[in-house]
CSV table of C-alpha atoms in Angstrom, one decimal:
chain,number,residue,atom,x,y,z
A,124,GLN,CA,67.6,-47.1,-4.9
A,125,VAL,CA,67.4,-49.0,-1.6
A,126,GLN,CA,70.3,-48.7,0.8
A,127,LEU,CA,71.0,-50.2,4.2
A,128,VAL,CA,73.3,-48.0,6.4
A,129,GLU,CA,74.8,-49.3,9.6
A,130,SER,CA,76.1,-47.1,12.4
A,131,GLY,CA,77.2,-47.4,16.0
A,132,GLY,CA,80.4,-49.5,15.7
A,133,GLY,CA,83.6,-48.5,17.4
A,134,LEU,CA,86.2,-49.5,20.0
A,135,VAL,CA,85.1,-50.7,23.4
A,136,LYS,CA,86.7,-52.4,26.3
A,137,PRO,CA,85.8,-55.9,27.3
A,138,GLY,CA,82.6,-55.9,29.3
A,139,GLY,CA,81.4,-52.8,27.6
A,140,SER,CA,78.3,-52.2,25.5
A,141,LEU,CA,77.5,-50.9,22.0
A,142,ARG,CA,74.3,-50.4,20.1
A,143,LEU,CA,74.3,-50.9,16.4
A,144,SER,CA,71.7,-49.4,14.1
A,145,CYS,CA,70.8,-50.2,10.5
A,146,ALA,CA,68.4,-47.9,8.6
A,147,ALA,CA,66.9,-48.9,5.3
A,148,SER,CA,66.3,-45.9,3.0
A,149,GLY,CA,64.8,-45.4,-0.4
A,150,SER,CA,61.6,-46.4,-1.9
A,151,ILE,CA,60.6,-49.2,0.4
A,152,PHE,CA,57.2,-51.0,0.4
A,153,SER,CA,57.7,-53.6,3.1
A,154,ILE,CA,60.6,-55.2,5.0
A,155,ASN,CA,60.5,-58.9,5.9
A,156,ASP,CA,63.2,-60.5,8.0
A,157,MET,CA,66.1,-58.4,9.2
A,158,GLN,CA,69.3,-59.9,10.4
A,159,TRP,CA,72.8,-59.1,11.7
A,160,PHE,CA,75.8,-61.0,10.5
A,161,ARG,CA,79.5,-60.6,11.5
A,162,GLN,CA,82.8,-61.5,9.9
A,163,ALA,CA,86.0,-61.6,11.9
A,164,PRO,CA,89.4,-61.6,10.1
A,165,GLY,CA,90.1,-65.0,8.5
A,166,LYS,CA,86.7,-66.3,9.3
A,167,GLU,CA,83.5,-66.8,7.4
A,168,ARG,CA,80.5,-64.5,7.8
A,169,GLU,CA,78.2,-65.8,10.5
A,170,LEU,CA,74.6,-65.1,11.4
A,171,VAL,CA,74.4,-63.3,14.8
A,172,ALA,CA,70.7,-62.6,15.2
A,173,GLY,CA,67.5,-62.3,13.2
A,174,ILE,CA,64.1,-60.8,13.7
A,175,SER,CA,60.9,-61.3,11.7
A,176,ARG,CA,58.7,-58.6,10.2
A,177,VAL,CA,56.3,-58.6,13.2
A,178,GLY,CA,59.2,-58.4,15.6
A,179,ILE,CA,59.3,-61.9,16.9
A,180,THR,CA,63.0,-62.7,17.6
A,181,ASN,CA,63.7,-65.9,15.7
A,182,TYR,CA,67.4,-66.5,16.1
A,183,TYR,CA,70.5,-65.8,18.2
A,184,ALA,CA,73.9,-67.5,17.7
A,185,ASP,CA,74.8,-69.5,20.8
A,186,SER,CA,77.9,-67.3,21.3
A,187,VAL,CA,75.8,-64.2,21.9
A,188,LYS,CA,72.7,-65.5,23.7
A,189,GLY,CA,72.0,-63.6,26.8
A,190,ARG,CA,74.3,-60.7,25.8
A,191,PHE,CA,72.9,-59.4,22.5
A,192,THR,CA,69.4,-58.2,21.8
A,193,ILE,CA,67.9,-57.6,18.4
A,194,SER,CA,65.0,-55.3,17.9
A,195,ARG,CA,63.3,-53.3,15.1
A,196,ASP,CA,61.3,-50.1,14.6
A,197,ASN,CA,59.2,-50.7,11.5
A,198,ALA,CA,58.1,-47.0,11.4
A,199,LYS,CA,61.7,-46.1,11.0
A,200,ASN,CA,62.7,-49.1,8.8
A,201,THR,CA,65.5,-49.7,11.3
A,202,VAL,CA,66.9,-52.7,13.1
A,203,TYR,CA,69.1,-52.5,16.2
A,204,LEU,CA,71.6,-54.8,17.9
A,205,GLN,CA,72.2,-54.0,21.5
A,206,MET,CA,75.5,-55.7,22.5
A,207,ASN,CA,76.3,-56.1,26.2
A,208,SER,CA,79.1,-57.8,28.1
A,209,LEU,CA,81.3,-57.6,25.0
A,210,LYS,CA,84.2,-59.9,24.6
A,211,PRO,CA,87.4,-59.7,22.5
A,212,GLU,CA,86.0,-62.6,20.3
A,213,ASP,CA,83.1,-60.3,19.4
A,214,THR,CA,85.5,-58.2,17.3
A,215,ALA,CA,84.4,-58.3,13.7
A,216,VAL,CA,82.8,-56.3,11.0
A,217,TYR,CA,79.0,-56.4,11.6
A,218,TYR,CA,76.7,-56.4,8.6
A,219,CYS,CA,73.0,-55.7,8.4
A,220,TYR,CA,70.8,-57.8,6.1
A,221,ALA,CA,67.2,-57.2,5.0
A,222,ASN,CA,64.8,-59.0,2.8
A,223,LEU,CA,62.5,-56.3,1.4
A,224,VAL,CA,60.2,-55.2,-1.3
A,225,GLY,CA,61.2,-51.8,-2.7
A,226,GLY,CA,63.2,-49.9,-5.3
A,227,GLY,CA,60.4,-50.4,-7.8
A,228,ILE,CA,60.8,-54.2,-7.7
A,229,ARG,CA,57.7,-56.1,-6.8
A,230,LEU,CA,59.4,-59.2,-5.5
A,231,PRO,CA,61.4,-59.5,-2.3
A,232,LYS,CA,65.1,-59.0,-2.7
A,233,ASN,CA,68.0,-59.3,-0.3
A,234,TYR,CA,70.0,-56.2,0.6
A,235,TRP,CA,73.2,-55.8,2.6
A,236,GLY,CA,74.7,-52.9,4.4
A,237,GLN,CA,78.4,-51.8,4.0
A,238,GLY,CA,79.4,-53.0,7.5
A,239,THR,CA,80.5,-51.4,10.7
A,240,GLN,CA,83.7,-52.3,12.6
A,241,VAL,CA,83.3,-53.4,16.2
A,242,THR,CA,86.6,-53.8,18.1
A,243,VAL,CA,86.7,-55.1,21.7
A,244,SER,CA,90.0,-54.6,23.3
A,245,SER,CA,91.6,-53.3,26.5
C-alpha cells in the first residue's frame, strides 16, 4: 500500500513562512514527477509547483513565483514546498501529488495525499 502524507500546514500571519512536507511510504520502486496543488473554498484545485524526478523544477504558478520553492529528497521519498511572504490569498488546502511505480504495480500510477490546511490571516 502506497501513501502520501503531508505535514507542515497551519495558521500564519501575512508575510510569514511555512514549509510543507509530503512523504511517500510503502513499497515504492521509483517516483517520477511530484507536484503540489491547492484548493481554496469555492475554487477549483490548481497546480502550484512541480518538480521532476531528477530535481529540475519544471513549473510554478504565476501567483507564487518568487515566493514558493519546491524541492525533493529522493532518498527520503519526500517533496517539500517552502512558502515565504505568504498572503491571505494563499489560504487553501494543499495537496501533494506523485506519479510513481510501487505497491506491487509495475506501471506508473498517480497518488494524492489527504491535504493539509494553510491559513494566512492576521
